[in-house]
Amino acid sequence: MKDKIDHTDPAKDVKTERGHGGETHQRASDEGKVLTTQQGVAISDNQNSLKSSERGPTLLEDFVLREKITHFDHERIPERVVHARGSAAHGYFELTESLEEYTTAKILTETGKQTPLFTRFSTVAGNKGSKDTPRDVRGFAVKIYTEEGNWDIVGNNMPIFFIQDAMKFPDFVHAVKPEPDRGFPQAASAHDTLWDFVSLAPETMHNLIWLMSDRALPRSFGMMEGFGIHTFRLINAEGKSTFVRFHWKPVLGVQSLTWDEAVKISGADPDYNRRDLFEKINNGDYPEWEFGVQLFTEEEAAEFPFDHLDATKLIPEEMVPVRTVGKMVLNRNPDNFFAETEQVAFCLSHVPPGIDFSNDPLLQGRLFSYLDTQLKRLGSPNFVQIPINAPKCPFANNQQDGHMQMQVPKTRVLYDPQSLDPARPSESDKKGFKSFPEKLDDGVKGRIRAEGFADHYSQPRMFYRSQSATEQSHIASAFAFELGKVDTPYIRTRMLGHLLNIDEELANRVANALGMELPEPAEAAAPVLDMATSKAVQTIGISPKTLKGRVVGMLIAKGSKHSEIKKFEDAINKQGGTVKIVAPSKEVELDDGTRVQADERLAGGPSVLFDAVVSIIMPDQAKKLAEASAALDWFNDAYAHCKAIAYCGATDEFILSKLPIEKDEFVTPLAELDSFVENAKSRLWEREPKVRDLA
Ligand code: HDE
């Protein structure tokens, strides 16, 4: 809380000026940096276009106006066809344990060095201007500027994908995007076309059940795991290959929103995750992840009860542990959203020597797609020269010309082999990228899927059965919500048939909530296995109890006790939490006469934006607030979202007493500061069945 409100305007000499003719505007003095055209010509008047006379038509001659408007008309580039909405930050990668035994890639063998990187998080289905909190997978794409070339790990916050073969991707995306005839729903999977497609493609079941879980509602980008998903290869100095899957584990742990919160946040702050990332980095609370690898050999893979080349399958951490070998820290916001976050071009094919691909058919299709999509979006093969995309190591080749060529090669020779210019680059057998010389089996060419890809239910079953009771009820409720938005009855029935194969109890819960009869189970192409459960796939179960990264909303009003506010702020800050002040007005006078500025007015700061709430108000103000629905919702929602609430006497007497709020262990008077601080580190999930009708 800022105790001093500074109203000084840096543009001191702002005054209303009379421009040419009748035009008026406010501006600071004429001194300082001069505005110019793109050609560097100083502009004398940036408010009026050139006219033939005072009330006459505008002249075509006005090159200043034409240049300004033309540039404006061309400001947009095509948004990404998927993952259009994204937020990004700069940071660094640091290796803590060398993987020299497995790879020659310096980024994975040289410990202790900080290598710059740029990471972009995204939702998948929504347009660029859509909200941050839909139920959706999140993209997790990292571009590491290694000294041996850029390495792009283009992953998601879930360890598996919806489909097994790239051939199906456009269909899947068309099904989830707004329906083509009506253009809605935006950023939502709850509609007939998505469920029509997935109910006819059982391979989607595993990612679907993750999508219905709390993982699809991240509280913060810094509280999400990231996964490279596919199997890749590491190649060592002897040319030996080891399979690898890449993992990012957030230091703040995995934390999620509830569905009701996510829905309300999308109205209160559509930029919720973007703002959080920006503010955390600005405040020096740098989001951090551990980088881990799951390493396994071809022989070990042969023993897995699934095919590791199938991107709809995860490798349980209990089967192949994730070995932490490095970390990523995001410590700098982009200087310009368009130049960096929008123009960054990730390509799965960007790997340094020592890292190679597997035959995962989804990965193979992606190797084509990303370069192709950047050409469409950025409009030229020279997109690699845009600063955010350019490698930070030296690069030299014979590629020339093209739209927006930024380089001026000073040579006659842009070909190879050549003998005219000894300074020109040539290939290097020693340093160059080499593909692993994999021996391929003598198969028969065809449009085929491997037999081992046929099991679509064992892992979704494992996922569901691994969850806590609270998480299972969230999954069942999410299926019921989404299918409740599906109008075509047989699509819902098909889905119930699939759910029966995953878990009978889950199918029953969803059918009950929909008021439907259970059909026959869907025909399973392979026997459904009862795999060992895995704690690592939980969300709530693995959330840490910490105040770090969490925000407490504090409701104050005129006359609130400064000393009490301070006491709470200190206790929360001491444990790494942040306090945001909410008040009926933007500026507030406290009991000791101090004037403070609220972070949010009550009307714009609902409690869904905070992880726990405190109320410190005087009786006269509490009486007034008891008449305001925004204040009543503030407490009702905090309670319904299982949050810790600390209340003062006036809040209790005039507001809480009007509401159906039970004084459970998470609803405490101000005097119990320590319990509140402890409670604010998590939620009281046991409260949930009392306040919400869960499936
Ligand atoms: Fe993508 N995906 N994808 N995808 N994807 C794109 O590339 C594609 C897939 C992922 O922040 C596009 O630059 C195909 C899996 C992320 O800029 C496009 C297939 C995973 C991002 C594309 C997949 C991802 C993208 C659109 C199936 C997780 C955002 C714009 C074969 C491992 C990167 C762009 C950013 C973006 C194609 C499946 C993750 C069209 C064809 C699986 C994080 O190239």
XYZ file of C-alpha atoms and ligand atoms in Angstrom:
739
model
C 0.000 0.000 0.000
C 1.381 3.394 -0.945
C 0.925 5.756 2.027
C 1.603 8.881 -0.007
C -0.389 9.865 -3.033
C 1.650 12.019 -5.399
C -0.475 14.177 -7.666
C 2.439 16.010 -9.332
C 2.083 15.977 -13.130
C 5.491 15.530 -14.808
C 4.268 17.574 -17.791
C 4.259 20.696 -15.619
C 3.785 23.223 -18.338
C 0.796 21.474 -19.910
C -1.547 24.149 -21.141
C -4.415 24.392 -23.533
C -3.042 25.698 -26.802
C -4.714 27.162 -29.761
C -3.250 25.416 -32.816
C -3.811 26.381 -36.408
C -7.240 27.901 -36.924
C -9.907 26.596 -34.539
C -8.030 23.516 -33.281
C -7.180 23.242 -29.568
C -5.180 20.629 -27.745
C -3.124 20.254 -24.601
C 0.563 19.727 -24.839
C 3.838 20.250 -23.054
C 6.527 22.655 -24.247
C 7.983 22.607 -27.758
C 11.390 21.533 -26.484
C 12.655 17.942 -26.385
C 12.736 15.155 -28.939
C 11.235 16.101 -32.287
C 8.617 13.934 -33.996
C 9.630 12.993 -37.547
C 8.341 11.012 -40.522
C 9.911 7.630 -41.245
C 12.336 9.463 -43.506
C 13.477 11.628 -40.603
C 11.708 14.812 -41.679
C 10.589 16.868 -38.662
C 6.792 17.231 -38.358
C 5.416 20.689 -37.606
C 1.778 19.773 -36.933
C 0.652 16.311 -35.824
C -2.979 17.333 -35.228
C -4.212 18.687 -38.585
C -4.103 17.266 -42.079
C -3.240 19.502 -45.019
C -6.394 21.282 -46.362
C -7.057 23.360 -49.404
C -8.603 25.995 -47.148
C -9.970 26.304 -43.619
C -13.155 24.350 -44.386
C -11.993 22.752 -47.635
C -11.087 19.141 -48.620
C -7.897 17.382 -47.523
C -5.103 17.298 -50.080
C -3.599 14.064 -51.502
C -0.302 15.875 -51.325
C -0.212 15.414 -47.542
C 2.597 12.835 -47.343
C 2.709 13.133 -43.540
C -0.916 12.064 -43.206
C -0.587 9.340 -45.861
C 2.512 7.840 -44.277
C 0.908 7.835 -40.818
C -2.378 6.270 -41.971
C -0.727 3.736 -44.306
C 1.485 2.474 -41.523
C -1.497 2.258 -39.220
C -3.506 0.295 -41.811
C -0.723 -2.290 -41.929
C -0.167 -2.627 -38.179
C -1.655 -6.111 -37.825
C -0.187 -9.407 -38.952
C -2.232 -12.630 -39.045
C -2.672 -13.941 -35.535
C -1.536 -17.486 -34.824
C -4.114 -20.009 -36.084
C -3.858 -21.686 -32.668
C -2.238 -20.283 -29.509
C -3.147 -16.761 -30.677
C -3.453 -15.345 -27.173
C -0.095 -15.344 -25.469
C 2.070 -13.618 -22.893
C 5.821 -13.844 -22.694
C 8.946 -12.912 -20.790
C 12.717 -12.985 -21.071
C 14.872 -14.977 -18.709
C 17.676 -17.466 -18.521
C 18.371 -21.190 -18.450
C 20.992 -22.614 -16.157
C 22.156 -26.206 -16.152
C 22.833 -27.658 -12.704
C 23.785 -31.221 -13.686
C 25.654 -32.218 -16.840
C 24.085 -34.728 -19.209
C 27.433 -35.301 -20.965
C 26.918 -39.058 -20.766
C 23.884 -38.662 -23.028
C 24.410 -35.638 -25.279
C 26.954 -33.359 -26.882
C 24.595 -30.332 -26.753
C 26.528 -27.734 -24.750
C 23.304 -26.340 -23.265
C 22.901 -29.731 -21.526
C 26.553 -30.306 -20.620
C 27.960 -26.965 -19.455
C 26.748 -26.324 -15.922
C 26.563 -22.970 -14.162
C 26.269 -20.824 -17.275
C 23.224 -18.565 -17.768
C 21.868 -18.769 -21.318
C 19.225 -16.201 -22.368
C 15.773 -17.392 -23.326
C 12.294 -16.134 -24.181
C 9.192 -18.004 -23.008
C 5.652 -17.566 -24.320
C 2.567 -18.968 -22.577
C -0.704 -19.168 -24.439
C -4.237 -20.440 -24.522
C -5.012 -22.579 -27.574
C -8.513 -22.018 -28.885
C -9.268 -18.329 -28.345
C -8.397 -15.376 -30.535
C -5.664 -12.928 -29.666
C -8.027 -10.677 -27.718
C -9.813 -13.451 -25.850
C -9.753 -13.967 -22.100
C -6.934 -15.553 -20.131
C -9.037 -17.988 -18.116
C -11.033 -20.280 -20.406
C -11.004 -24.021 -19.792
C -8.161 -24.806 -22.190
C -4.708 -26.305 -22.575
C -1.928 -23.729 -22.124
C 1.007 -23.473 -24.522
C 4.441 -23.391 -22.890
C 7.013 -22.494 -25.549
C 10.643 -21.765 -24.668
C 13.258 -20.388 -27.051
C 16.744 -20.867 -25.622
C 19.428 -18.863 -27.426
C 22.178 -21.479 -27.037
C 25.702 -20.874 -28.308
C 25.153 -23.694 -30.807
C 21.923 -22.323 -32.231
C 18.405 -21.708 -30.970
C 16.612 -24.523 -29.188
C 12.816 -24.203 -29.173
C 10.948 -26.472 -26.749
C 7.394 -25.916 -27.956
C 5.296 -27.639 -25.327
C 2.074 -27.470 -23.351
C 1.070 -27.481 -19.669
C -0.247 -31.028 -20.034
C 2.054 -33.969 -20.763
C 0.002 -35.454 -23.592
C -1.912 -34.328 -26.668
C -5.387 -34.955 -28.103
C -4.392 -36.823 -31.245
C -1.754 -39.293 -32.378
C -1.201 -38.288 -35.992
C -0.658 -34.830 -37.500
C -3.215 -35.689 -40.176
C -6.010 -35.094 -37.656
C -4.823 -31.700 -36.349
C -6.760 -29.348 -38.663
C -9.966 -31.311 -37.958
C -9.427 -31.189 -34.233
C -8.757 -27.448 -34.321
C -11.748 -26.745 -36.581
C -13.927 -28.667 -34.123
C -12.816 -26.702 -31.054
C -12.740 -23.245 -32.668
C -15.939 -21.165 -32.972
C -18.438 -23.009 -35.172
C -17.988 -21.754 -38.744
C -21.604 -20.858 -39.498
C -22.259 -18.843 -36.314
C -18.822 -17.655 -35.240
C -19.224 -18.720 -31.596
C -18.392 -19.784 -28.936
C -15.154 -17.891 -28.476
C -12.388 -19.609 -26.455
C -14.625 -22.437 -25.290
C -14.738 -26.183 -25.723
C -18.319 -26.463 -24.443
C -20.130 -26.801 -27.755
C -21.433 -29.500 -30.077
C -18.711 -29.570 -32.731
C -15.844 -30.231 -30.314
C -17.700 -33.020 -28.522
C -18.925 -34.458 -31.821
C -15.325 -34.769 -33.030
C -13.809 -36.081 -29.807
C -16.589 -38.590 -29.217
C -15.746 -40.059 -32.631
C -11.992 -40.050 -31.919
C -11.333 -42.056 -28.724
C -7.614 -41.206 -28.865
C -8.639 -37.754 -27.523
C -9.894 -39.202 -24.197
C -6.648 -38.813 -22.304
C -6.109 -35.135 -23.098
C -9.852 -34.544 -22.623
C -9.788 -35.752 -19.043
C -6.808 -33.482 -18.343
C -8.791 -30.670 -19.974
C -11.690 -31.346 -17.605
C -9.323 -31.236 -14.623
C -8.098 -28.211 -12.689
C -4.904 -28.224 -14.813
C -6.930 -26.404 -17.475
C -7.450 -23.435 -15.126
C -3.974 -22.290 -14.046
C -3.881 -19.726 -11.243
C -0.691 -18.228 -12.692
C 1.681 -19.049 -15.531
C 4.311 -19.465 -12.824
C 2.169 -22.185 -11.258
C 1.989 -24.440 -14.321
C 4.082 -27.417 -15.294
C 5.410 -27.525 -18.843
C 6.016 -30.579 -20.996
C 7.775 -31.120 -24.314
C 5.281 -34.019 -24.653
C 6.886 -36.034 -27.468
C 9.821 -38.347 -27.042
C 13.035 -36.746 -28.361
C 16.526 -38.173 -28.581
C 19.771 -37.113 -26.952
C 22.901 -38.113 -28.894
C 26.273 -38.406 -27.127
C 29.864 -38.111 -28.434
C 29.911 -41.795 -29.400
C 26.744 -41.315 -31.425
C 24.658 -43.283 -28.915
C 20.991 -42.263 -28.662
C 18.922 -42.072 -25.457
C 15.226 -41.240 -25.503
C 14.129 -38.208 -23.506
C 11.001 -36.330 -22.479
C 11.372 -32.746 -21.246
C 9.684 -31.281 -18.146
C 9.381 -27.863 -16.490
C 8.321 -27.924 -12.815
C 7.246 -24.609 -11.237
C 9.007 -23.714 -7.992
C 5.668 -22.295 -6.733
C 4.038 -25.673 -7.377
C 0.986 -26.401 -9.496
C -1.985 -24.237 -8.457
C -5.306 -23.773 -10.166
C -8.486 -21.723 -10.098
C -11.936 -23.161 -9.586
C -14.271 -23.112 -12.574
C -16.648 -20.606 -10.977
C -13.715 -18.282 -10.273
C -12.356 -18.641 -13.802
C -15.744 -17.676 -15.248
C -16.012 -14.595 -13.018
C -12.381 -13.573 -13.528
C -12.887 -13.560 -17.268
C -15.281 -10.647 -16.727
C -13.393 -8.912 -13.911
C -9.946 -9.151 -15.512
C -9.647 -10.840 -18.916
C -5.868 -10.267 -18.657
C -5.614 -12.070 -15.327
C -2.640 -14.340 -16.119
C -0.902 -11.797 -18.351
C -1.142 -9.072 -15.690
C 0.055 -11.474 -13.004
C 3.170 -12.415 -15.028
C 3.920 -8.771 -15.828
C 3.439 -7.591 -12.235
C 5.407 -10.451 -10.690
C 8.410 -9.741 -12.927
C 8.114 -5.980 -12.320
C 8.073 -6.611 -8.556
C 11.124 -8.872 -8.719
C 9.141 -12.036 -7.863
C 10.652 -13.931 -10.756
C 8.788 -17.063 -11.824
C 11.091 -20.062 -11.769
C 10.942 -23.659 -12.961
C 13.123 -26.710 -12.527
C 14.086 -28.320 -15.807
C 13.884 -32.089 -15.756
C 14.362 -35.034 -18.084
C 12.938 -38.515 -18.239
C 15.672 -40.619 -19.845
C 15.121 -44.131 -21.168
C 16.590 -46.573 -23.635
C 14.983 -48.353 -26.549
C 15.056 -51.577 -24.504
C 13.342 -49.942 -21.529
C 10.738 -48.422 -23.832
C 9.930 -51.868 -25.191
C 8.774 -52.855 -21.677
C 6.317 -49.932 -21.264
C 2.647 -51.003 -21.437
C 2.167 -48.281 -24.110
C 4.097 -46.891 -27.061
C 6.271 -43.910 -26.150
C 5.980 -42.628 -29.737
C 2.290 -42.053 -29.054
C 1.808 -38.433 -27.913
C -1.438 -39.337 -26.115
C 0.593 -41.301 -23.553
C 2.594 -39.974 -20.636
C 5.393 -41.896 -19.009
C 4.422 -42.062 -15.326
C 7.065 -40.420 -13.157
C 6.890 -43.460 -10.895
C 8.025 -45.556 -13.897
C 10.770 -43.210 -15.166
C 11.627 -40.525 -12.592
C 12.065 -36.922 -13.703
C 15.700 -36.021 -13.132
C 16.150 -32.318 -12.351
C 19.145 -30.998 -14.275
C 18.574 -27.271 -14.618
C 16.340 -24.290 -14.083
C 14.599 -21.464 -15.913
C 14.047 -18.028 -14.393
C 11.902 -15.346 -16.068
C 13.245 -11.974 -14.977
C 12.483 -9.380 -17.652
C 9.268 -8.237 -19.285
C 9.299 -7.653 -23.031
C 9.950 -4.042 -24.021
C 7.351 -4.232 -26.761
C 4.500 -6.705 -26.992
C 4.295 -6.803 -30.782
C 8.014 -6.857 -31.574
C 8.667 -9.679 -29.159
C 5.613 -11.618 -27.919
C 3.722 -11.386 -31.200
C 6.643 -11.799 -33.582
C 8.420 -14.598 -31.772
C 8.432 -17.625 -34.059
C 8.821 -21.002 -32.409
C 9.706 -24.006 -34.565
C 9.953 -27.521 -33.258
C 12.766 -28.065 -35.754
C 15.047 -25.603 -33.948
C 17.399 -27.928 -32.073
C 21.170 -27.762 -31.509
C 23.462 -30.719 -32.349
C 23.117 -33.475 -29.752
C 19.315 -33.276 -29.641
C 17.250 -35.121 -32.238
C 13.716 -36.202 -33.013
C 11.828 -39.464 -32.605
C 9.371 -40.972 -35.064
C 6.299 -39.800 -33.135
C 3.930 -39.093 -36.060
C 2.545 -36.001 -34.381
C 6.031 -34.608 -33.878
C 6.918 -35.389 -37.483
C 3.919 -33.384 -38.727
C 4.797 -30.493 -36.439
C 8.286 -30.385 -37.917
C 6.609 -29.231 -41.117
C 3.910 -27.014 -39.664
C 5.831 -24.510 -37.587
C 8.133 -23.200 -40.311
C 5.215 -23.066 -42.718
C 3.047 -21.116 -40.278
C 5.801 -18.557 -39.567
C 6.128 -17.883 -43.297
C 2.410 -17.122 -43.428
C 2.356 -15.074 -40.239
C 5.562 -13.102 -40.599
C 5.483 -13.035 -44.367
C 9.079 -13.798 -45.270
C 11.789 -16.426 -44.763
C 13.755 -13.560 -43.211
C 11.610 -13.779 -40.052
C 14.724 -15.251 -38.406
C 16.361 -11.829 -38.651
C 13.765 -10.188 -36.377
C 15.674 -9.543 -33.130
C 13.512 -11.833 -30.960
C 14.067 -14.727 -33.386
C 17.714 -14.210 -34.296
C 20.205 -16.587 -32.699
C 22.621 -14.926 -30.305
C 25.482 -17.085 -31.594
C 27.210 -16.277 -34.895
C 25.378 -17.585 -37.952
C 26.423 -17.572 -41.585
C 24.989 -19.161 -44.713
C 24.334 -18.455 -48.376
C 20.647 -17.670 -48.171
C 19.895 -14.369 -49.867
C 17.234 -11.769 -50.705
C 13.552 -12.143 -49.819
C 11.114 -9.655 -48.280
C 12.622 -7.362 -45.647
C 16.186 -8.599 -45.993
C 18.085 -6.811 -43.198
C 21.546 -8.083 -43.995
C 23.920 -6.599 -46.547
C 26.229 -9.460 -47.565
C 29.531 -8.038 -48.813
C 30.583 -10.843 -51.126
C 30.310 -12.114 -54.699
C 29.858 -15.586 -53.398
C 26.541 -16.803 -52.058
C 26.856 -20.449 -53.010
C 28.745 -23.543 -51.962
C 31.068 -25.219 -52.924
C 33.097 -22.238 -54.036
C 36.701 -21.135 -54.417
C 36.499 -17.365 -54.902
C 36.082 -16.154 -51.307
C 38.017 -17.997 -48.593
C 36.166 -16.056 -45.870
C 32.816 -17.634 -46.751
C 31.405 -20.363 -44.463
C 31.381 -24.023 -45.334
C 30.031 -27.221 -43.750
C 31.678 -28.812 -40.708
C 31.633 -32.553 -40.211
C 32.922 -32.099 -36.657
C 30.543 -29.406 -35.400
C 27.567 -29.882 -37.679
C 24.130 -31.250 -36.764
C 23.816 -34.945 -37.518
C 20.643 -36.958 -37.513
C 20.776 -40.210 -35.564
C 21.383 -43.016 -38.084
C 18.375 -44.989 -36.961
C 17.947 -48.412 -38.499
C 14.408 -48.625 -39.793
C 12.445 -51.868 -39.816
C 11.404 -53.345 -43.135
C 7.822 -52.236 -43.012
C 5.275 -51.786 -45.724
C 4.524 -48.250 -46.842
C 0.990 -47.134 -46.092
C -1.323 -44.861 -44.138
C -0.993 -46.893 -40.960
C -1.081 -46.426 -37.214
C 1.088 -48.627 -34.966
C -0.853 -51.394 -33.169
C 0.549 -50.190 -29.852
C -1.368 -46.909 -30.220
C -4.775 -48.622 -29.865
C -5.266 -48.327 -26.082
C -7.174 -45.098 -25.446
C -8.617 -45.667 -21.971
C -5.954 -47.053 -19.618
C -4.157 -43.757 -19.062
C -7.318 -41.620 -18.668
C -8.440 -44.249 -16.113
C -5.081 -43.970 -14.344
C -5.408 -40.167 -14.358
C -8.919 -40.172 -12.888
C -8.154 -42.768 -10.231
C -5.006 -40.876 -9.201
C -6.966 -37.768 -8.188
C -8.174 -36.728 -4.735
C -11.936 -36.796 -4.082
C -12.152 -33.009 -4.587
C -10.382 -33.221 -7.924
C -12.553 -36.122 -9.063
C -15.649 -34.065 -8.324
C -14.201 -31.166 -10.334
C -13.562 -33.485 -13.298
C -17.069 -34.977 -13.159
C -18.572 -31.476 -12.841
C -16.542 -30.195 -15.787
C -17.748 -33.055 -18.008
C -21.304 -32.326 -16.871
C -20.910 -28.600 -17.554
C -19.429 -29.079 -21.012
C -21.820 -31.825 -22.079
C -24.653 -29.748 -20.654
C -23.839 -27.204 -23.367
C -24.082 -29.914 -26.047
C -27.533 -29.860 -27.608
C -27.282 -32.984 -29.753
C -28.388 -35.885 -27.499
C -26.482 -38.674 -29.272
C -23.176 -36.825 -28.881
C -23.683 -36.770 -25.111
C -24.601 -40.457 -25.178
C -21.450 -41.325 -27.144
C -19.359 -39.510 -24.558
C -21.000 -41.413 -21.698
C -20.033 -44.606 -23.553
C -16.385 -43.518 -23.479
C -16.536 -42.422 -19.839
C -17.775 -45.900 -18.924
C -14.537 -47.321 -20.262
C -12.524 -44.816 -18.244
C -14.304 -45.241 -14.910
C -17.813 -46.417 -14.151
C -18.254 -44.122 -11.173
C -17.210 -41.107 -13.271
C -19.679 -42.091 -15.988
C -22.438 -42.437 -13.392
C -21.768 -39.047 -11.864
C -21.837 -37.329 -15.244
C -24.947 -39.220 -16.393
C -26.733 -38.285 -13.147
C -25.842 -34.643 -13.481
C -27.143 -34.679 -17.052
C -30.236 -36.673 -16.104
C -29.355 -39.315 -18.695
C -29.316 -43.104 -18.823
C -25.960 -44.813 -19.249
C -25.510 -46.421 -22.678
C -23.409 -49.498 -23.490
C -19.680 -48.791 -23.134
C -17.939 -47.675 -26.321
C -16.130 -50.458 -28.121
C -12.508 -50.457 -26.926
C -9.876 -51.342 -29.525
C -7.543 -52.742 -26.854
C -8.008 -54.128 -23.329
C -8.239 -51.377 -20.690
C -5.494 -51.777 -18.084
C -5.583 -50.873 -14.397
C -2.287 -49.042 -14.228
C -0.735 -48.023 -10.911
C -1.980 -44.601 -9.820
C 0.389 -41.615 -9.941
C 0.410 -38.755 -7.437
C 2.384 -36.624 -9.905
C -0.715 -36.079 -12.063
C -2.749 -34.470 -9.263
C -3.200 -30.724 -8.975
C -4.537 -29.874 -5.523
C -2.779 -32.872 -4.027
C 0.637 -31.555 -5.068
C 0.004 -27.834 -4.423
C 2.482 -26.535 -1.887
C 1.327 -24.590 1.174
C 2.932 -21.223 0.578
C 2.088 -17.535 0.438
C 4.720 -16.912 -2.225
C 3.109 -15.800 -5.440
C -0.293 -15.456 -3.745
C -2.279 -12.258 -3.335
C -4.422 -11.244 -0.362
C -7.243 -8.763 -1.010
C -7.761 -6.294 1.846
C -11.051 -4.430 2.040
C -10.722 -1.042 3.715
C -12.802 2.159 3.734
C -12.786 5.651 5.184
C -11.484 5.635 8.751
C -10.007 2.093 8.655
C -7.321 1.486 11.259
C -3.901 2.166 9.758
C -2.081 0.152 12.421
C -4.241 -2.932 11.784
C -3.719 -2.680 8.009
C 0.032 -2.427 8.539
C 0.089 -5.421 10.874
C -1.595 -7.649 8.276
C 0.493 -6.305 5.424
C 3.732 -6.964 7.280
C 2.751 -10.494 8.241
C 1.715 -11.355 4.673
C 4.720 -9.729 3.009
C 7.061 -11.444 5.442
C 5.991 -14.806 4.032
C 6.302 -13.720 0.412
C 2.637 -12.831 -0.184
C 1.341 -9.610 -1.737
C -1.501 -7.427 -0.453
C -3.851 -5.528 -2.721
C -6.051 -2.857 -1.215
C -9.711 -2.750 -2.211
C -11.916 0.168 -1.155
C -15.208 1.773 -2.141
C -13.221 4.750 -3.490
C -9.838 5.028 -5.240
C -8.392 7.305 -2.562
C -9.120 6.705 1.101
C -8.445 8.587 4.332
C -7.489 6.286 7.231
C -8.141 6.785 10.960
C -4.850 8.683 11.471
C -5.482 11.073 8.583
C -3.132 9.290 6.123
C -4.515 9.255 2.590
C -3.820 6.045 0.672
C -4.529 4.875 -2.835
C -6.448 1.627 -3.298
C -5.252 -0.872 -5.900
C -8.854 -1.472 -6.878
C -12.207 0.141 -6.256
C -14.590 -2.419 -4.795
C -16.660 -2.356 -7.988
C -13.570 -3.390 -9.983
C -11.879 -5.622 -7.431
C -14.084 -8.663 -6.743
C -12.639 -11.281 -4.413
C -12.129 -13.766 -7.270
C -8.954 -11.800 -8.029
C -7.408 -12.765 -4.677
C -6.317 -15.946 -2.935
C -7.562 -14.879 0.516
C -9.351 -11.822 1.901
C -9.199 -9.546 4.954
C -11.715 -6.907 5.935
C -10.740 -3.956 8.137
C -13.580 -1.400 8.219
C -15.308 0.864 10.725
C -18.985 0.317 11.696
C -20.377 3.321 9.773
C -18.680 2.082 6.581
C -19.673 -1.553 7.203
C -23.307 -0.448 7.532
C -23.081 1.270 4.139
C -21.322 -1.697 2.501
C -23.981 -4.069 3.808
C -26.329 -2.394 1.302
C -23.937 -2.893 -1.648
C -24.138 -6.100 -3.667
C -20.448 -5.769 -4.648
C -19.494 -6.033 -0.968
C -21.859 -8.937 -0.271
C -20.574 -10.797 -3.357
C -17.014 -10.112 -2.188
C -17.498 -12.205 0.952
C -19.941 -14.703 -0.528
C -17.562 -15.545 -3.373
C -14.497 -15.730 -1.137
C -16.425 -18.211 0.996
C -17.762 -20.165 -1.976
C -14.233 -20.436 -3.407
C -13.008 -21.985 -0.160
C -10.721 -19.070 0.699
C -9.464 -17.846 4.036
C -11.382 -14.830 5.368
C -10.203 -12.561 8.215
C -12.927 -10.224 9.462
C -13.175 -7.303 11.862
C -16.025 -6.821 14.350
C -17.941 -4.400 12.121
C -17.703 -6.732 9.125
C -19.055 -9.545 11.258
C -21.903 -7.529 12.750
C -23.167 -5.791 9.635
C -22.113 -7.952 6.665
C -21.244 -11.581 7.495
C -24.325 -11.908 9.700
C -26.482 -11.239 6.602
C -24.751 -13.970 4.562
C -24.889 -17.779 4.621
C -21.279 -17.942 5.832
C -20.384 -20.473 8.511
C -17.531 -19.616 10.857
C -15.375 -22.614 9.921
C -11.624 -22.808 10.623
C -10.841 -20.605 7.591
C -13.195 -17.775 8.663
C -11.377 -16.066 11.515
C -11.448 -12.753 13.436
C -8.612 -10.250 12.889
C -7.134 -11.217 16.251
C -6.207 -14.632 14.853
C -3.657 -13.221 12.456
C -1.359 -16.253 12.535
C -4.123 -18.709 11.626
C -5.204 -16.437 8.788
C -1.675 -16.280 7.363
C -1.455 -20.083 7.523
C -4.903 -20.524 5.939
C -4.133 -18.043 3.155
C -1.556 -20.530 1.840
C -4.245 -22.923 0.603
C -8.014 -23.419 0.452
C -10.479 -25.244 2.658
C -11.695 -27.739 0.064
C -13.893 -29.510 2.636
C -16.144 -26.449 2.485
C -16.857 -26.959 -1.200
C -19.644 -29.575 -1.086
C -21.603 -27.237 1.238
C -21.543 -24.329 -1.174
C -21.554 -25.873 -4.628
C -23.605 -28.470 -6.400
C -20.856 -30.748 -7.720
C -21.449 -33.750 -9.962
Fe 1.243 -26.537 -32.156
N 1.096 -25.095 -33.581
N 0.676 -27.919 -33.505
N 1.215 -27.970 -30.720
N 1.774 -25.176 -30.806
C 1.325 -23.786 -33.399
O 2.613 -22.405 -34.775
C 0.658 -27.738 -34.843
C 0.959 -29.291 -30.898
C 2.156 -25.409 -29.516
O 3.805 -19.382 -28.339
C 1.350 -23.014 -34.679
O 3.577 -20.383 -34.429
C 0.374 -28.973 -35.503
C 1.399 -30.054 -29.775
C 2.470 -24.163 -28.869
O 4.098 -19.007 -30.475
C 1.195 -24.096 -35.751
C 0.208 -29.910 -34.513
C 1.924 -29.143 -28.898
C 2.275 -23.181 -29.832
C 1.014 -25.347 -34.901
C 0.414 -29.234 -33.270
C 1.796 -27.853 -29.504
C 1.848 -23.848 -31.025
C 0.397 -21.871 -34.759
C -0.135 -31.379 -34.657
C 2.510 -29.390 -27.512
C 2.424 -21.688 -29.644
C 1.236 -20.620 -34.593
C 0.772 -32.122 -35.489
C 3.700 -30.228 -27.514
C 3.823 -21.232 -29.807
C 2.593 -21.077 -34.560
C 3.916 -19.763 -29.523
C 1.581 -23.190 -32.227
C 0.847 -26.538 -35.473
C 0.275 -29.894 -32.015
C 2.233 -26.675 -28.833
C 0.084 -23.899 -36.754
C 0.258 -29.188 -36.990
C 1.332 -31.582 -29.601
C 2.930 -23.974 -27.427
O 2.346 -24.226 -36.507
